[in-house]
Each structure stands twice: as structure tokens, then as C-alpha cells.
Amino acid sequence: MYDALAPVAYGASIGVLRDPDHAAEVTQEVMVEVWQTAARFDAARGSARTWVATLARRRAVDRVRSEQSRRDRDQRDTDLRNGESARDVVAEDVERSLEGSAVRRCIEGLTPTQREAVVVAYYGGLTYREVAEQIGAALPTVKSRIRDGLIRLRDCLGVARHV
Amino acid sequence: MSDRSDGGTRGDAQGDARDLLPGYALHALDDLERRSVDRLLESDADARRALDEYHEVVASFTVDTEPPAGLRASVLDRVRNTPQVSSTSAPSGSSGTVESSSAAAVPPADGPAAGGGGDIVDLSARRRTRRWGVALTAVAAAAAVAVPTTIAVQATAERDRLREQSEIVSEMLVDPDASILRGTVEGGGQASVLVADDDMFFRADDLPEPAPGRAYQLWVVAEDGSVSSAGVLSVRDGETASLIQGVEGIGMAVTVEPEAGSEQPTTDPVVVLGA
């Protein structure tokens, strides 16, 4: 279990956190959670890989957010702009991160605006509202870009569940 | 299927929540939005299915990355001191991908096991021993890795059979009543057997090649001490795995036999797993 799934947890964590120490801590938490709750895992609802990636990303994003609010508290308005730019998603980072991911080919099929919204939300660990602020678009626009983007990715990836 | 605009303009709470499913999968919602989706998921199987799909899309962004080497030991160390949560304590309709509530409120899993397997006295006694749980992780690791690897090198019919087998093993792995027996093989190698209900999944690795004309044969050991053949093991690169279903055994053993196998063991076992 560890050998098969820890690289998934670590990969999902570092995609968001970009810090090996934080990612290792999240991976450890996730693997313990996987162990604890393995009996609840329902294979009919998705692969173990998806399950672990979901848990890991959720924890990683929570960690980004709590770090962010801690920084905000500490620095208040002194260096807010730096705090924001630290979470900016650099295009080259994304290109590099996507190397080897299943979604790489399908990302090309998105419109530039869909792609931007999805990528910023994914790698930045941002909420809809924060995505809207970062890319300078209205909230409903961001919501529909992300929704349509994920739908297009879903169709491209051939993710469809027949029950 | 380009830019859809249904749902967004519907204005009713359910439609709004449905629109938030992609954001839910991305973990990009605020608390209020997330709660509205949680309510939708409770009552709507279609929404749960859609969410499962979005989770899969989001997971496809993940690039598997080898974690730092030291992490394995610390994870296994923590797991050793962590009880598992039984599936029955999960709220109905939830799954791992939706729910990740704390395990703290869940009672320890050593109460009476629900249903099945009560007639195999020895195993149910062993189930209460926490250390088997630890070993389960190790075998889960082995099975998760070993089964698909084997699939990759098999012919189609064999592949289908193995795929089915790996699904059964996956189910066994998440069975809270599963237990695991391990041992060292005389002459080299390690063996383990995962036992869940009436199924046994045996695997071994680092096995030396048997002498020419000889083979490893697997045996199921019954409660009264009698043994019955579970077949000759085919070993590839020192590895072998075998799923035996519908047996009431308390353990397994391996002997070295003539290539064609024997009715009953003719040599002393190289490994015995069980009581």
C-alpha cells in the first residue's frame, strides 16, 4: 500500500505545496489516514489512486491556507503583496508539473481562459473567489470556466462511470 | 458540448450546488459553498457520481513522485500505533472520496465482528491482536504492487483472470476482519497469506529456484490439522501469488514436491503460516 500510493500522495502534495518538507508531512498524514480508513474506501466510486490523490490534495490545500492566514496575521499589511505573489502560479512551473501527468494532453484542448482558471485553481490551491481576484475575472465567469474546463477534461480523459 | 449555461441560471439551491461540484472536487469552495454541496450529495446519487468523475479528473493532474526515503519508516511506525476504523462506522452513502472525518470518535475495532467467519475460531481470536493489522499494511503493499505487475506480462485470458483476482484481493484488503500471517521460507524468501472470510491470498518472494524436476506446492491447513493441496506454485523471478477461494483453513504451508505435484506432502514444509 505504501509503495503503491505514497508517490501519489507525495506527488499531489508537492504539486500544491512545492515544498518537500511540507509535502512529506502531508504524505505521512495521508498515508496514516488511508490506513485508518481503508475499510471505508469504496472501489465502486473510484480508484485507490484517485482516493489518495483527493485526500492528499485536500490536506495540502488546507495547509497552504492555514500557512497563508498565519502569514497574514504575522505580517498584517506590511508585506501582503509578497504573500500574494508567493502563491502566483508561474507558467513554467505548471508546464513542468504537467510533465508525466495523465491530463497533459487534454489540457491542450481547453480554451486559454478555461486552462488558466483550472490551472490556477489547481496549483494555487485557491478558492473560486481567490482565482477571480488573481486572474481579474468576475466570480460567475470563473465558476463557469472551471466547470466547463473540468467537463471538457473529463470527456477528454474518458472518465465516465456506467452504473 | 461547448459552453453550457444551464444550472447557472436556474437559481434554485440544488442547481447552484450542482454547479459547485467541480469546485468541490478542486477543494476550491468556501465553507458555506461546501456545506451546500454536502447537502446535495446526501440526497442525490447523480451528484455523487458526477463528483466521483470530477475527483478523477482532478486526480489526473497528479504526477507520481517518489517521496523522501526516510518517510516510509516513519509512516509504518505511526501506522503501528494507529487503530483502523471499521467500515460499519461510516455514515451511509459516504465514501473515502467524500468523507474524511476524524477517526477519534470511532470505537476501537475489537468488538464482536459483524457477520461471517465466526466458525473459524482460531482466526477470529487472532483478529483481536493488533499486530496483525500492522502486517496487513505490508501485504497490502505487496499485493497492490505485485498483482498489476504480474498482469502486465500475461496473455489476455490470463490477464482477465488476474484482473478479477486482483479485484477480489482488493476487497479482501479492505475487509476489516482480514488477517495476515507471515513467515520466512526455509532456503530463502518470505511468504505471507492474507485471510478474509473464506478466501486466502498467498504470496511469496525471493524464492530460490527449486531443484530441477521439483516445484513448490501450496497446502491449505484445516483446523483439524489435515492438509489439502492448493496447487503447484508457478514462480517467476522468485515471486509467486495464489488466490484460493472458498476454503475453511486456518493456515497454509509450502513444501517442495515433484514438478507435477503430490496428493499429500512428501517432504517437510519450507514454510508454515498459521497456528
CSV table of C-alpha atoms in Angstrom, one decimal:
chain,number,residue,atom,x,y,z
A,1,MET,CA,0.0,0.0,0.0
A,2,TYR,CA,2.7,2.5,1.0
A,3,ASP,CA,4.9,1.7,-2.1
A,4,ALA,CA,2.0,2.0,-4.5
A,5,LEU,CA,0.2,5.0,-3.0
A,6,ALA,CA,2.8,7.2,-1.2
A,7,PRO,CA,4.1,8.5,-4.6
A,8,VAL,CA,0.6,9.6,-5.4
A,9,ALA,CA,0.1,11.3,-2.1
A,10,TYR,CA,3.5,13.0,-2.3
A,11,GLY,CA,3.0,14.0,-6.0
A,12,ALA,CA,-0.4,15.5,-5.2
A,13,SER,CA,1.0,17.3,-2.1
A,14,ILE,CA,4.1,18.8,-3.8
A,15,GLY,CA,2.1,19.9,-6.7
A,16,VAL,CA,0.3,22.3,-4.4
A,17,LEU,CA,2.8,22.9,-1.7
A,18,ARG,CA,6.0,22.9,-3.8
A,19,ASP,CA,8.0,22.4,-0.5
A,20,PRO,CA,9.4,18.9,0.1
A,21,ASP,CA,9.2,19.1,3.9
A,22,HIS,CA,5.6,20.2,3.9
A,23,ALA,CA,4.8,17.6,1.2
A,24,ALA,CA,6.4,14.9,3.2
A,25,GLU,CA,4.4,15.8,6.3
A,26,VAL,CA,1.2,15.8,4.4
A,27,THR,CA,2.1,12.5,2.8
A,28,GLN,CA,2.7,11.0,6.2
A,29,GLU,CA,-0.7,12.3,7.4
A,30,VAL,CA,-2.4,11.0,4.3
A,31,MET,CA,-0.9,7.5,4.5
A,32,VAL,CA,-1.9,7.2,8.1
A,33,GLU,CA,-5.4,8.3,7.2
A,34,VAL,CA,-5.5,5.8,4.3
A,35,TRP,CA,-4.5,3.1,6.7
A,36,GLN,CA,-7.1,4.2,9.3
A,37,THR,CA,-10.0,4.5,6.9
A,38,ALA,CA,-9.1,1.8,4.3
A,39,ALA,CA,-12.3,0.0,5.2
A,40,ARG,CA,-14.3,3.0,4.1
A,41,PHE,CA,-12.7,3.0,0.7
A,42,ASP,CA,-15.3,2.1,-1.9
A,43,ALA,CA,-13.8,0.9,-5.1
A,44,ALA,CA,-17.1,1.4,-7.0
A,45,ARG,CA,-16.6,5.1,-6.5
A,46,GLY,CA,-13.1,5.4,-8.0
A,47,SER,CA,-9.6,4.0,-7.9
A,48,ALA,CA,-7.5,4.0,-4.8
A,49,ARG,CA,-5.2,6.4,-6.7
A,50,THR,CA,-8.0,8.9,-7.0
A,51,TRP,CA,-8.9,8.5,-3.4
A,52,VAL,CA,-5.4,9.1,-2.2
A,53,ALA,CA,-4.8,12.0,-4.5
A,54,THR,CA,-8.0,13.6,-3.3
A,55,LEU,CA,-7.1,13.2,0.3
A,56,ALA,CA,-3.6,14.5,-0.2
A,57,ARG,CA,-4.6,17.5,-2.3
A,58,ARG,CA,-7.3,18.4,0.2
A,59,ARG,CA,-4.8,18.4,3.1
A,60,ALA,CA,-2.2,20.2,1.1
A,61,VAL,CA,-4.6,23.0,0.2
A,62,ASP,CA,-5.7,23.3,3.8
A,63,ARG,CA,-2.1,23.6,4.8
A,64,VAL,CA,-1.5,26.3,2.2
A,65,ARG,CA,-4.5,28.2,3.5
A,66,SER,CA,-3.5,27.9,7.2
A,67,GLU,CA,0.1,29.0,6.4
A,68,GLN,CA,-1.3,31.9,4.4
A,69,SER,CA,-3.6,33.1,7.2
A,70,ARG,CA,-0.7,32.7,9.7
A,71,ARG,CA,1.5,34.8,7.4
A,72,ASP,CA,-1.3,37.3,7.0
A,73,ARG,CA,-1.7,37.6,10.8
A,74,ASP,CA,2.1,37.9,11.3
A,75,GLN,CA,2.7,40.4,8.7
A,76,ARG,CA,-0.6,42.1,8.6
A,77,ASP,CA,-0.3,44.7,5.9
A,78,THR,CA,3.5,45.0,5.8
A,79,ASP,CA,4.0,42.6,3.0
A,80,LEU,CA,0.7,41.4,1.8
A,81,ARG,CA,1.8,41.8,-1.8
A,82,ASN,CA,4.7,39.4,-1.3
A,83,GLY,CA,2.4,36.9,0.3
A,84,GLU,CA,0.1,37.0,-2.7
A,85,SER,CA,2.9,36.7,-5.2
A,86,ALA,CA,4.2,33.7,-3.4
A,87,ARG,CA,1.1,31.9,-4.5
A,88,ASP,CA,1.2,33.1,-8.0
A,89,VAL,CA,1.3,30.2,-10.4
A,90,VAL,CA,4.3,30.6,-12.7
A,91,ALA,CA,3.6,29.3,-16.2
A,92,GLU,CA,6.8,27.4,-16.5
A,93,ASP,CA,6.2,25.7,-13.1
A,94,VAL,CA,2.9,24.4,-14.4
A,95,GLU,CA,4.4,23.2,-17.7
A,96,ARG,CA,7.0,21.3,-15.8
A,97,SER,CA,4.5,20.0,-13.3
A,98,LEU,CA,2.3,18.6,-16.0
A,99,GLU,CA,5.1,16.6,-17.5
A,100,GLY,CA,4.1,13.0,-16.8
A,101,SER,CA,0.5,13.7,-15.7
A,102,ALA,CA,-2.4,11.9,-17.4
A,103,VAL,CA,-4.1,15.2,-18.0
A,104,ARG,CA,-1.3,16.8,-20.0
A,105,ARG,CA,-2.6,16.1,-23.5
A,106,CYS,CA,-6.2,17.1,-22.6
A,107,ILE,CA,-5.1,20.4,-21.1
A,108,GLU,CA,-4.2,21.5,-24.6
A,109,GLY,CA,-7.8,21.1,-25.6
A,110,LEU,CA,-9.1,23.7,-23.2
A,111,THR,CA,-9.7,27.3,-24.2
A,112,PRO,CA,-6.9,29.6,-22.9
A,113,THR,CA,-9.3,31.1,-20.3
A,114,GLN,CA,-10.5,27.7,-19.1
A,115,ARG,CA,-7.0,26.5,-18.9
A,116,GLU,CA,-5.9,29.5,-16.9
A,117,ALA,CA,-8.7,29.2,-14.4
A,118,VAL,CA,-8.3,25.4,-13.9
A,119,VAL,CA,-4.6,25.6,-13.6
A,120,VAL,CA,-4.6,28.5,-11.2
A,121,ALA,CA,-7.2,26.8,-9.0
A,122,TYR,CA,-5.4,23.5,-9.1
A,123,TYR,CA,-1.8,24.6,-8.5
A,124,GLY,CA,-2.6,27.7,-6.4
A,125,GLY,CA,-4.9,25.8,-4.1
A,126,LEU,CA,-7.1,28.8,-4.4
A,127,THR,CA,-10.8,29.3,-3.8
A,128,TYR,CA,-13.1,30.4,-6.6
A,129,ARG,CA,-13.0,33.9,-5.1
A,130,GLU,CA,-9.2,34.0,-5.0
A,131,VAL,CA,-9.0,32.7,-8.5
A,132,ALA,CA,-11.3,35.5,-9.6
A,133,GLU,CA,-9.1,38.1,-7.9
A,134,GLN,CA,-5.9,36.6,-9.3
A,135,ILE,CA,-6.9,36.4,-12.9
A,136,GLY,CA,-9.1,39.5,-12.8
A,137,ALA,CA,-12.3,38.0,-13.8
A,138,ALA,CA,-15.8,38.0,-12.4
A,139,LEU,CA,-16.7,35.2,-9.9
A,140,PRO,CA,-19.5,33.7,-12.1
A,141,THR,CA,-17.2,33.7,-15.0
A,142,VAL,CA,-14.5,31.9,-13.1
A,143,LYS,CA,-17.1,29.3,-11.9
A,144,SER,CA,-18.3,28.5,-15.4
A,145,ARG,CA,-14.7,28.4,-16.8
A,146,ILE,CA,-13.7,25.9,-14.2
A,147,ARG,CA,-16.8,23.9,-14.6
A,148,ASP,CA,-16.6,23.8,-18.4
A,149,GLY,CA,-12.9,23.1,-18.2
A,150,LEU,CA,-13.3,20.1,-15.9
A,151,ILE,CA,-16.2,18.8,-18.0
A,152,ARG,CA,-14.0,19.0,-21.1
A,153,LEU,CA,-11.1,17.3,-19.3
A,154,ARG,CA,-13.5,14.6,-18.1
A,155,ASP,CA,-14.7,13.9,-21.6
A,156,CYS,CA,-11.1,14.0,-23.0
A,157,LEU,CA,-9.8,11.7,-20.3
A,158,GLY,CA,-12.7,9.3,-20.9
A,159,VAL,CA,-13.8,9.4,-17.3
A,160,ALA,CA,-17.3,8.2,-17.4
A,161,ARG,CA,-19.0,6.0,-14.9
A,162,HIS,CA,-21.5,3.5,-16.0
A,163,VAL,CA,-23.6,2.0,-13.2
B,1,MET,CA,-20.7,20.3,-26.0
B,2,SER,CA,-19.3,23.8,-25.6
B,3,ASP,CA,-20.3,26.4,-23.1
B,4,ARG,CA,-23.3,25.2,-21.3
B,5,SER,CA,-25.3,27.7,-19.3
B,6,ASP,CA,-27.9,25.5,-17.7
B,7,GLY,CA,-27.8,25.2,-13.9
B,8,GLY,CA,-26.1,28.5,-13.5
B,9,THR,CA,-29.2,30.4,-14.4
B,10,ARG,CA,-31.6,28.0,-12.7
B,11,GLY,CA,-31.3,29.9,-9.4
B,12,ASP,CA,-32.6,27.1,-7.2
B,13,ALA,CA,-30.3,25.9,-4.4
B,14,GLN,CA,-29.8,22.4,-5.8
B,15,GLY,CA,-28.8,23.7,-9.2
B,16,ASP,CA,-26.4,26.1,-7.6
B,17,ALA,CA,-24.9,23.4,-5.6
B,18,ARG,CA,-24.6,21.2,-8.6
B,19,ASP,CA,-22.7,23.9,-10.3
B,20,LEU,CA,-20.2,23.9,-7.5
B,21,LEU,CA,-19.3,20.2,-7.8
B,22,PRO,CA,-16.2,21.0,-9.9
B,23,GLY,CA,-15.0,23.5,-7.3
B,24,TYR,CA,-15.8,20.9,-4.5
B,25,ALA,CA,-13.6,18.4,-6.3
B,26,LEU,CA,-10.8,21.0,-6.6
B,27,HIS,CA,-11.3,21.9,-2.9
B,28,ALA,CA,-11.8,25.5,-4.1
B,29,LEU,CA,-15.0,26.3,-2.2
B,30,ASP,CA,-15.5,28.4,0.9
B,31,ASP,CA,-17.2,26.7,3.9
B,32,LEU,CA,-20.7,28.0,3.0
B,33,GLU,CA,-20.5,26.7,-0.5
B,34,ARG,CA,-19.0,23.4,0.6
B,35,ARG,CA,-21.9,22.8,3.0
B,36,SER,CA,-24.5,23.4,0.3
B,37,VAL,CA,-22.7,20.8,-1.8
B,38,ASP,CA,-22.6,18.4,1.1
B,39,ARG,CA,-26.4,18.7,1.5
B,40,LEU,CA,-26.8,18.0,-2.2
B,41,LEU,CA,-24.6,14.9,-2.1
B,42,GLU,CA,-26.6,13.4,0.8
B,43,SER,CA,-29.7,13.2,-1.3
B,44,ASP,CA,-28.6,12.9,-4.9
B,45,ALA,CA,-26.8,9.9,-6.3
B,46,ASP,CA,-26.3,11.6,-9.7
B,47,ALA,CA,-24.4,14.4,-8.0
B,48,ARG,CA,-22.3,11.9,-6.1
B,49,ARG,CA,-21.5,10.1,-9.4
B,50,ALA,CA,-20.6,13.4,-11.0
B,51,LEU,CA,-18.4,14.3,-8.1
B,52,ASP,CA,-16.6,11.0,-8.4
B,53,GLU,CA,-15.8,11.8,-12.0
B,54,TYR,CA,-14.5,15.3,-11.2
B,55,HIS,CA,-12.4,13.8,-8.4
B,56,GLU,CA,-10.9,11.5,-11.0
B,57,VAL,CA,-10.2,14.5,-13.3
B,58,VAL,CA,-8.5,16.4,-10.6
B,59,ALA,CA,-6.5,13.3,-9.6
B,60,SER,CA,-5.2,13.0,-13.1
B,61,PHE,CA,-3.2,16.2,-12.5
B,62,THR,CA,-1.1,14.3,-10.0
B,63,VAL,CA,2.3,13.3,-11.1
B,64,ASP,CA,3.5,10.4,-9.0
B,65,THR,CA,6.6,11.5,-7.2
B,66,GLU,CA,8.9,9.3,-5.1
B,67,PRO,CA,8.7,10.7,-1.5
B,68,PRO,CA,11.9,11.1,0.6
B,69,ALA,CA,13.4,7.7,1.6
B,70,GLY,CA,13.0,8.2,5.3
B,71,LEU,CA,9.3,8.7,5.1
B,72,ARG,CA,8.4,5.0,4.7
B,73,ALA,CA,9.7,4.0,8.1
B,74,SER,CA,8.0,6.9,9.9
B,75,VAL,CA,4.7,6.1,8.2
B,76,LEU,CA,4.9,2.5,9.1
B,77,ASP,CA,5.9,3.4,12.6
B,78,ARG,CA,2.9,5.6,13.0
B,79,VAL,CA,0.5,3.1,11.5
B,80,ARG,CA,1.8,0.6,14.0
B,81,ASN,CA,0.2,2.7,16.8
B,82,THR,CA,-2.9,3.7,15.0
B,83,PRO,CA,-6.1,1.6,15.1
B,84,GLN,CA,-8.1,1.2,12.0
B,85,VAL,CA,-11.6,2.5,11.6
B,86,SER,CA,-14.2,-0.1,10.7
B,87,SER,CA,-16.4,0.4,7.6
B,88,THR,CA,-19.6,0.0,9.6
B,89,SER,CA,-19.0,3.2,11.4
B,90,ALA,CA,-19.1,5.2,8.2
B,91,PRO,CA,-22.3,7.1,7.6
B,92,SER,CA,-24.3,5.5,4.9
B,93,GLY,CA,-23.7,6.9,1.4
B,94,SER,CA,-20.3,8.3,2.3
B,95,SER,CA,-17.1,7.1,0.8
B,96,GLY,CA,-13.5,7.8,1.1
B,97,THR,CA,-13.6,10.4,-1.6
B,98,VAL,CA,-16.3,12.4,0.1
B,99,GLU,CA,-15.8,12.0,3.8
B,100,SER,CA,-12.6,12.4,5.8
B,101,SER,CA,-14.0,12.9,9.2
B,102,SER,CA,-11.8,12.4,12.2
B,103,ALA,CA,-11.3,8.8,13.5
B,104,ALA,CA,-11.3,10.0,17.1
B,105,ALA,CA,-15.0,9.3,17.7
B,106,VAL,CA,-14.9,5.8,16.4
B,107,PRO,CA,-14.7,3.0,18.9
B,108,PRO,CA,-11.8,0.5,18.7
B,109,ALA,CA,-12.3,-2.3,16.3
B,110,ASP,CA,-12.0,-5.1,18.7
B,111,GLY,CA,-15.7,-5.6,19.4
B,112,PRO,CA,-17.5,-8.6,18.1
B,113,ALA,CA,-17.0,-8.9,14.4
B,114,ALA,CA,-20.2,-8.3,12.4
B,115,GLY,CA,-21.4,-11.4,10.5
B,116,GLY,CA,-19.5,-14.3,8.9
B,117,GLY,CA,-16.4,-16.2,9.8
B,118,GLY,CA,-17.4,-17.0,13.3
B,119,ASP,CA,-16.8,-20.7,12.9
B,120,ILE,CA,-13.1,-20.2,12.2
B,121,VAL,CA,-12.2,-19.9,15.9
B,122,ASP,CA,-8.5,-19.5,15.6
B,123,LEU,CA,-8.6,-16.7,13.1
B,124,SER,CA,-11.2,-14.7,15.0
B,125,ALA,CA,-9.1,-15.0,18.1
B,126,ARG,CA,-6.1,-13.7,16.1
B,127,ARG,CA,-8.1,-10.8,14.8
B,128,ARG,CA,-8.1,-9.2,18.2
B,129,THR,CA,-4.3,-9.0,18.1
B,130,ARG,CA,-3.4,-5.6,16.9
B,131,ARG,CA,-0.1,-6.6,15.4
B,132,TRP,CA,-1.7,-8.5,12.6
B,133,GLY,CA,-3.0,-5.1,11.5
B,134,VAL,CA,0.5,-3.9,11.1
B,135,ALA,CA,1.5,-6.8,8.9
B,136,LEU,CA,-1.6,-6.2,6.8
B,137,THR,CA,-0.1,-2.9,5.6
B,138,ALA,CA,3.0,-4.8,4.4
B,139,VAL,CA,1.0,-7.3,2.5
B,140,ALA,CA,-1.3,-4.7,1.2
B,141,ALA,CA,1.8,-3.0,-0.2
B,142,ALA,CA,3.0,-6.2,-1.7
B,143,ALA,CA,-0.4,-7.1,-3.3
B,144,ALA,CA,-1.0,-3.7,-4.6
B,145,VAL,CA,2.3,-3.7,-6.4
B,146,ALA,CA,2.6,-7.3,-7.2
B,147,VAL,CA,-0.8,-8.0,-8.9
B,148,PRO,CA,-0.7,-5.3,-11.6
B,149,THR,CA,2.9,-6.1,-12.3
B,150,THR,CA,2.1,-9.7,-13.0
B,151,ILE,CA,-0.8,-8.6,-15.2
B,152,ALA,CA,1.5,-6.7,-17.4
B,153,VAL,CA,3.3,-9.8,-18.6
B,154,GLN,CA,0.4,-12.2,-19.0
B,155,ALA,CA,-1.6,-13.2,-22.1
B,156,THR,CA,-5.1,-11.9,-22.4
B,157,ALA,CA,-7.1,-14.7,-20.9
B,158,GLU,CA,-4.7,-14.9,-18.1
B,159,ARG,CA,-4.8,-11.1,-17.7
B,160,ASP,CA,-8.6,-11.2,-17.3
B,161,ARG,CA,-8.4,-13.9,-14.7
B,162,LEU,CA,-5.7,-11.9,-12.8
B,163,ARG,CA,-7.6,-8.7,-13.0
B,164,GLU,CA,-10.6,-10.4,-11.4
B,165,GLN,CA,-8.3,-11.9,-8.9
B,166,SER,CA,-6.8,-8.5,-8.1
B,167,GLU,CA,-10.3,-7.2,-7.5
B,168,ILE,CA,-11.0,-9.9,-5.1
B,169,VAL,CA,-7.8,-9.3,-3.3
B,170,SER,CA,-8.6,-5.6,-3.2
B,171,GLU,CA,-11.8,-6.4,-1.5
B,172,MET,CA,-10.1,-8.7,0.9
B,173,LEU,CA,-7.6,-5.9,1.8
B,174,VAL,CA,-10.3,-3.6,2.9
B,175,ASP,CA,-12.2,-6.2,4.9
B,176,PRO,CA,-11.8,-5.1,8.5
B,177,ASP,CA,-11.8,-8.8,9.5
B,178,ALA,CA,-8.9,-9.7,7.3
B,179,SER,CA,-5.8,-11.0,9.0
B,180,ILE,CA,-2.4,-11.8,7.8
B,181,LEU,CA,0.2,-14.4,8.5
B,182,ARG,CA,3.8,-14.2,7.6
B,183,GLY,CA,6.9,-16.4,7.7
B,184,THR,CA,10.3,-16.9,6.4
B,185,VAL,CA,10.8,-19.6,3.8
B,186,GLU,CA,13.5,-22.2,4.7
B,187,GLY,CA,16.1,-21.9,2.0
B,188,GLY,CA,15.3,-18.3,1.2
B,189,GLY,CA,12.4,-15.9,0.7
B,190,GLN,CA,9.4,-14.6,2.6
B,191,ALA,CA,5.8,-15.8,2.4
B,192,SER,CA,2.6,-14.3,3.6
B,193,VAL,CA,-1.1,-15.1,3.5
B,194,LEU,CA,-4.0,-12.7,3.7
B,195,VAL,CA,-7.1,-14.4,5.1
B,196,ALA,CA,-10.5,-12.8,4.8
B,197,ASP,CA,-13.6,-14.8,5.3
B,198,ASP,CA,-13.2,-18.0,3.2
B,199,ASP,CA,-10.6,-16.6,0.9
B,200,MET,CA,-6.8,-16.8,1.2
B,201,PHE,CA,-4.3,-14.9,-0.8
B,202,PHE,CA,-0.9,-16.4,-0.6
B,203,ARG,CA,2.2,-14.7,-1.9
B,204,ALA,CA,5.9,-15.2,-1.6
B,205,ASP,CA,9.0,-13.5,-2.9
B,206,ASP,CA,12.8,-14.0,-3.1
B,207,LEU,CA,12.2,-17.7,-3.5
B,208,PRO,CA,15.2,-19.7,-4.8
B,209,GLU,CA,14.7,-21.8,-7.9
B,210,PRO,CA,13.6,-25.3,-6.9
B,211,ALA,CA,15.9,-28.1,-8.0
B,212,PRO,CA,15.3,-29.4,-11.5
B,213,GLY,CA,12.2,-31.6,-11.6
B,214,ARG,CA,10.9,-30.1,-8.3
B,215,ALA,CA,8.3,-27.4,-7.6
B,216,TYR,CA,6.8,-25.5,-4.7
B,217,GLN,CA,3.4,-26.8,-3.8
B,218,LEU,CA,0.9,-24.9,-1.6
B,219,TRP,CA,-1.3,-26.5,1.0
B,220,VAL,CA,-4.3,-25.4,3.0
B,221,VAL,CA,-4.1,-26.4,6.6
B,222,ALA,CA,-7.5,-27.1,8.2
B,223,GLU,CA,-8.5,-26.7,11.8
B,224,ASP,CA,-8.1,-30.4,12.5
B,225,GLY,CA,-4.6,-30.4,11.1
B,226,SER,CA,-5.4,-32.0,7.8
B,227,VAL,CA,-3.9,-30.5,4.6
B,228,SER,CA,-5.3,-30.3,1.1
B,229,SER,CA,-3.4,-29.2,-2.0
B,230,ALA,CA,-3.9,-25.7,-3.3
B,231,GLY,CA,-1.8,-26.5,-6.3
B,232,VAL,CA,1.7,-26.2,-7.6
B,233,LEU,CA,3.0,-22.6,-7.5
B,234,SER,CA,4.4,-21.1,-10.6
B,235,VAL,CA,7.3,-18.9,-9.7
B,236,ARG,CA,8.5,-16.0,-11.8
B,237,ASP,CA,11.6,-14.1,-10.7
B,238,GLY,CA,11.4,-15.6,-7.3
B,239,GLU,CA,7.8,-14.3,-6.9
B,240,THR,CA,4.6,-16.2,-6.8
B,241,ALA,CA,1.0,-15.4,-5.7
B,242,SER,CA,-2.1,-17.6,-5.5
B,243,LEU,CA,-5.7,-16.8,-4.6
B,244,ILE,CA,-7.6,-19.6,-3.0
B,245,GLN,CA,-11.3,-19.1,-2.6
B,246,GLY,CA,-14.0,-20.9,-0.6
B,247,VAL,CA,-11.7,-22.7,1.8
B,248,GLU,CA,-12.0,-23.1,5.5
B,249,GLY,CA,-8.4,-23.1,6.5
B,250,ILE,CA,-6.5,-21.8,9.5
B,251,GLY,CA,-3.2,-21.6,7.7
B,252,MET,CA,-1.1,-22.5,4.7
B,253,ALA,CA,2.1,-24.4,4.1
B,254,VAL,CA,4.5,-24.9,1.3
B,255,THR,CA,6.5,-28.0,0.5
B,256,VAL,CA,9.0,-28.9,-2.3
B,257,GLU,CA,7.4,-31.7,-4.4
B,258,PRO,CA,8.0,-33.4,-7.7
B,259,GLU,CA,7.1,-31.0,-10.6
B,260,ALA,CA,3.7,-32.5,-11.1
B,261,GLY,CA,2.7,-32.1,-7.5
B,262,SER,CA,1.7,-34.6,-4.9
B,263,GLU,CA,-1.6,-35.8,-3.3
B,264,GLN,CA,-0.2,-35.2,0.1
B,265,PRO,CA,3.0,-33.5,1.2
B,266,THR,CA,6.0,-35.8,0.9
B,267,THR,CA,8.6,-33.5,2.4
B,268,ASP,CA,8.8,-31.3,5.4
B,269,PRO,CA,7.3,-27.8,4.8
B,270,VAL,CA,9.7,-25.0,3.9
B,271,VAL,CA,7.2,-22.6,5.5
B,272,VAL,CA,4.1,-22.9,7.6
B,273,LEU,CA,1.8,-19.9,8.0
B,274,GLY,CA,-0.8,-20.2,10.7
B,275,ALA,CA,-1.4,-21.8,14.1
